[in-house]
Amino acid sequence: MTDIDLKKRKLKMKLYINLACDILDIPTPYIHYHIPKDEPNNLGVTYKKRGYYHIYLNAEYPVEAILYNACLHECRHVYQSMVCERKDAYLIEPKEVIDSWVENFMTYKDVFNKNYELQPVELDAYAFGDYVFNTMYNQEVIPRKEPLRTPLIKKMKELEMDYPKDLVIDIAKDYFKMDV
């Protein structure tokens, strides 16, 4: 990948992150375009350091659609963490959702575990990324297989209640040239 191509890709990644943060109504985290040395098998990872959120993404990942979806996915993790830290969390998300996220963060399984994608925080983040991406492009951009597909579709329908498609499209138009 040339330096110019990488620079364009990083700019586009930033647009997807800003889009997600606008939809979620959260501040933009620090963005890093490489994966930390201790996380070599990840496409993206989110950390909180000294009170600030940092998203690390592998900018050289070969499949752009999956990389951009990961930008949305990681922003959802920032949202989940921010909501769980709030005293009024139950006013933002249902109690059972908050409780499952808090429990999941305390017992988090990494990518090497069998049902990694079905953990509450991961399923929610996958659903958010897929919902926004699919809404923007009016198609299923990244096909998913079972056992993830059915719960993912269910969660995406729930997300549509909080983030209607017209809202997603209106915000996306601010960042991307879209045929709507």
Tab-separated table of C-alpha atoms in Angstrom:
chain	number	residue	atom	x	y	z
A	1	MET	CA	0.000	0.000	0.000
A	2	THR	CA	1.433	3.389	-0.973
A	3	ASP	CA	1.724	6.239	1.509
A	4	ILE	CA	-0.963	8.148	-0.414
A	5	ASP	CA	-3.362	5.183	-0.310
A	6	LEU	CA	-2.732	4.750	3.409
A	7	LYS	CA	-3.310	8.453	4.029
A	8	LYS	CA	-6.655	8.291	2.138
A	9	ARG	CA	-7.657	5.185	4.071
A	10	LYS	CA	-6.861	6.854	7.410
A	11	LEU	CA	-8.980	9.861	6.460
A	12	LYS	CA	-11.882	7.587	5.556
A	13	MET	CA	-11.475	5.666	8.835
A	14	LYS	CA	-11.692	8.987	10.679
A	15	LEU	CA	-14.936	9.788	8.828
A	16	TYR	CA	-16.496	6.481	9.913
A	17	ILE	CA	-15.421	7.094	13.507
A	18	ASN	CA	-16.855	10.619	13.464
A	19	LEU	CA	-20.068	9.281	11.935
A	20	ALA	CA	-20.423	6.671	14.700
A	21	CYS	CA	-19.680	9.224	17.417
A	22	ASP	CA	-22.305	11.589	16.013
A	23	ILE	CA	-24.918	8.821	15.886
A	24	LEU	CA	-24.047	7.684	19.420
A	25	ASP	CA	-23.683	11.260	20.708
A	26	ILE	CA	-20.273	10.614	22.266
A	27	PRO	CA	-16.974	12.493	22.028
A	28	THR	CA	-14.503	11.284	19.433
A	29	PRO	CA	-11.862	9.010	20.971
A	30	TYR	CA	-8.180	9.157	20.151
A	31	ILE	CA	-7.544	7.200	16.968
A	32	HIS	CA	-4.459	5.083	16.373
A	33	TYR	CA	-3.881	3.437	13.006
A	34	HIS	CA	-1.910	0.451	14.258
A	35	ILE	CA	-2.551	-2.384	16.681
A	36	PRO	CA	-0.573	-2.506	19.949
A	37	LYS	CA	2.192	-5.115	19.964
A	38	ASP	CA	0.395	-7.134	22.666
A	39	GLU	CA	-2.770	-7.390	20.486
A	40	PRO	CA	-1.308	-8.662	17.187
A	41	ASN	CA	-4.343	-10.725	16.153
A	42	ASN	CA	-6.897	-7.952	16.456
A	43	LEU	CA	-8.302	-5.743	13.713
A	44	GLY	CA	-9.396	-3.197	16.288
A	45	VAL	CA	-9.276	-2.706	20.033
A	46	THR	CA	-10.462	-0.037	22.456
A	47	TYR	CA	-8.756	1.044	25.684
A	48	LYS	CA	-9.325	3.715	28.268
A	49	LYS	CA	-6.089	5.363	29.374
A	50	ARG	CA	-5.830	8.231	31.837
A	51	GLY	CA	-9.529	9.027	31.473
A	52	TYR	CA	-9.597	9.056	27.659
A	53	TYR	CA	-10.714	6.436	25.173
A	54	HIS	CA	-8.333	5.226	22.488
A	55	ILE	CA	-9.274	3.159	19.454
A	56	TYR	CA	-6.528	1.170	17.780
A	57	LEU	CA	-7.180	-0.117	14.261
A	58	ASN	CA	-5.056	-1.961	11.724
A	59	ALA	CA	-5.150	0.627	8.931
A	60	GLU	CA	-3.435	-1.809	6.562
A	61	TYR	CA	-6.099	-4.498	6.932
A	62	PRO	CA	-6.719	-5.754	3.366
A	63	VAL	CA	-10.556	-5.709	3.305
A	64	GLU	CA	-11.717	-2.087	3.457
A	65	ALA	CA	-15.398	-2.845	4.195
A	66	ILE	CA	-14.455	-4.909	7.248
A	67	LEU	CA	-11.978	-2.242	8.394
A	68	TYR	CA	-14.559	0.559	8.139
A	69	ASN	CA	-17.143	-1.603	9.876
A	70	ALA	CA	-14.570	-2.109	12.656
A	71	CYS	CA	-14.377	1.681	13.073
A	72	LEU	CA	-18.112	1.714	13.831
A	73	HIS	CA	-17.806	-1.407	16.015
A	74	GLU	CA	-15.045	0.059	18.193
A	75	CYS	CA	-16.970	3.317	18.674
A	76	ARG	CA	-19.862	1.263	20.006
A	77	HIS	CA	-17.478	-0.201	22.599
A	78	VAL	CA	-16.602	3.347	23.681
A	79	TYR	CA	-20.330	4.088	23.980
A	80	GLN	CA	-20.937	0.904	26.003
A	81	SER	CA	-18.133	1.755	28.414
A	82	MET	CA	-19.197	5.379	28.790
A	83	VAL	CA	-22.796	4.408	29.509
A	84	CYS	CA	-21.783	1.728	32.036
A	85	GLU	CA	-19.675	4.300	33.924
A	86	ARG	CA	-22.619	6.666	34.401
A	87	LYS	CA	-24.726	6.807	37.541
A	88	ASP	CA	-27.827	7.271	35.362
A	89	ALA	CA	-26.955	4.378	33.011
A	90	TYR	CA	-30.395	2.788	33.477
A	91	LEU	CA	-32.007	5.919	32.040
A	92	ILE	CA	-29.944	5.545	28.860
A	93	GLU	CA	-30.158	1.798	28.214
A	94	PRO	CA	-32.434	-0.876	29.749
A	95	LYS	CA	-31.288	-2.269	33.094
A	96	GLU	CA	-30.822	-5.795	31.713
A	97	VAL	CA	-28.592	-4.446	28.916
A	98	ILE	CA	-26.421	-2.429	31.314
A	99	ASP	CA	-26.165	-5.352	33.729
A	100	SER	CA	-25.142	-7.725	30.907
A	101	TRP	CA	-22.529	-5.246	29.619
A	102	VAL	CA	-21.038	-4.658	33.081
A	103	GLU	CA	-20.889	-8.410	33.731
A	104	ASN	CA	-19.390	-9.009	30.278
A	105	PHE	CA	-16.692	-6.363	30.742
A	106	MET	CA	-15.692	-8.068	34.003
A	107	THR	CA	-15.581	-11.560	32.426
A	108	TYR	CA	-14.553	-10.626	28.885
A	109	LYS	CA	-13.383	-13.429	26.579
A	110	ASP	CA	-10.825	-12.558	23.909
A	111	VAL	CA	-10.971	-13.431	20.199
A	112	PHE	CA	-9.543	-16.890	20.810
A	113	ASN	CA	-12.650	-18.031	22.712
A	114	LYS	CA	-15.329	-20.046	20.941
A	115	ASN	CA	-18.344	-17.766	21.469
A	116	TYR	CA	-16.407	-14.498	21.455
A	117	GLU	CA	-18.814	-12.813	18.997
A	118	LEU	CA	-21.889	-13.813	21.038
A	119	GLN	CA	-20.801	-11.985	24.209
A	120	PRO	CA	-23.267	-9.144	24.954
A	121	VAL	CA	-20.795	-6.317	24.281
A	122	GLU	CA	-19.465	-7.936	21.108
A	123	LEU	CA	-22.874	-8.862	19.713
A	124	ASP	CA	-24.056	-5.304	20.336
A	125	ALA	CA	-20.947	-3.790	18.712
A	126	TYR	CA	-21.183	-6.110	15.695
A	127	ALA	CA	-24.868	-5.249	15.359
A	128	PHE	CA	-24.191	-1.516	15.538
A	129	GLY	CA	-21.427	-1.683	12.918
A	130	ASP	CA	-23.498	-3.841	10.595
A	131	TYR	CA	-26.674	-1.804	11.102
A	132	VAL	CA	-25.000	1.531	10.286
A	133	PHE	CA	-22.979	0.080	7.398
A	134	ASN	CA	-25.947	-1.762	5.884
A	135	THR	CA	-28.173	1.306	6.271
A	136	MET	CA	-25.633	3.542	4.553
A	137	TYR	CA	-25.269	1.210	1.591
A	138	ASN	CA	-28.834	-0.121	1.584
A	139	GLN	CA	-27.631	-3.734	1.484
A	140	GLU	CA	-26.029	-6.409	3.592
A	141	VAL	CA	-22.398	-5.424	3.176
A	142	ILE	CA	-20.752	-8.113	5.314
A	143	PRO	CA	-22.717	-11.386	5.244
A	144	ARG	CA	-22.722	-13.182	8.594
A	145	LYS	CA	-23.087	-16.897	9.272
A	146	GLU	CA	-24.808	-18.719	12.127
A	147	PRO	CA	-24.653	-18.839	15.090
A	148	LEU	CA	-24.030	-15.057	14.899
A	149	ARG	CA	-26.482	-14.143	12.127
A	150	THR	CA	-29.849	-14.660	13.890
A	151	PRO	CA	-29.044	-12.812	17.155
A	152	LEU	CA	-27.245	-10.123	15.138
A	153	ILE	CA	-30.317	-9.440	12.992
A	154	LYS	CA	-32.500	-9.320	16.130
A	155	LYS	CA	-30.136	-6.809	17.766
A	156	MET	CA	-29.980	-4.721	14.573
A	157	LYS	CA	-33.774	-4.407	14.612
A	158	GLU	CA	-33.580	-3.204	18.219
A	159	LEU	CA	-30.927	-0.639	17.280
A	160	GLU	CA	-33.192	0.702	14.545
A	161	MET	CA	-35.626	1.776	17.276
A	162	ASP	CA	-32.924	3.949	18.897
A	163	TYR	CA	-31.252	5.054	15.683
A	164	PRO	CA	-33.844	5.243	12.877
A	165	LYS	CA	-32.518	4.708	9.381
A	166	ASP	CA	-33.308	8.274	8.299
A	167	LEU	CA	-31.198	9.592	11.199
A	168	VAL	CA	-28.273	7.372	10.187
A	169	ILE	CA	-28.576	8.471	6.552
A	170	ASP	CA	-28.848	12.168	7.472
A	171	ILE	CA	-25.707	12.003	9.598
A	172	ALA	CA	-23.857	9.856	7.028
A	173	LYS	CA	-24.614	12.424	4.304
A	174	ASP	CA	-22.595	14.948	6.315
A	175	TYR	CA	-19.527	12.744	5.937
A	176	PHE	CA	-19.990	10.763	2.729
A	177	LYS	CA	-21.274	11.402	-0.776
A	178	MET	CA	-24.300	9.143	-0.833
A	179	ASP	CA	-26.905	8.207	-3.403
A	180	VAL	CA	-30.101	8.222	-1.370
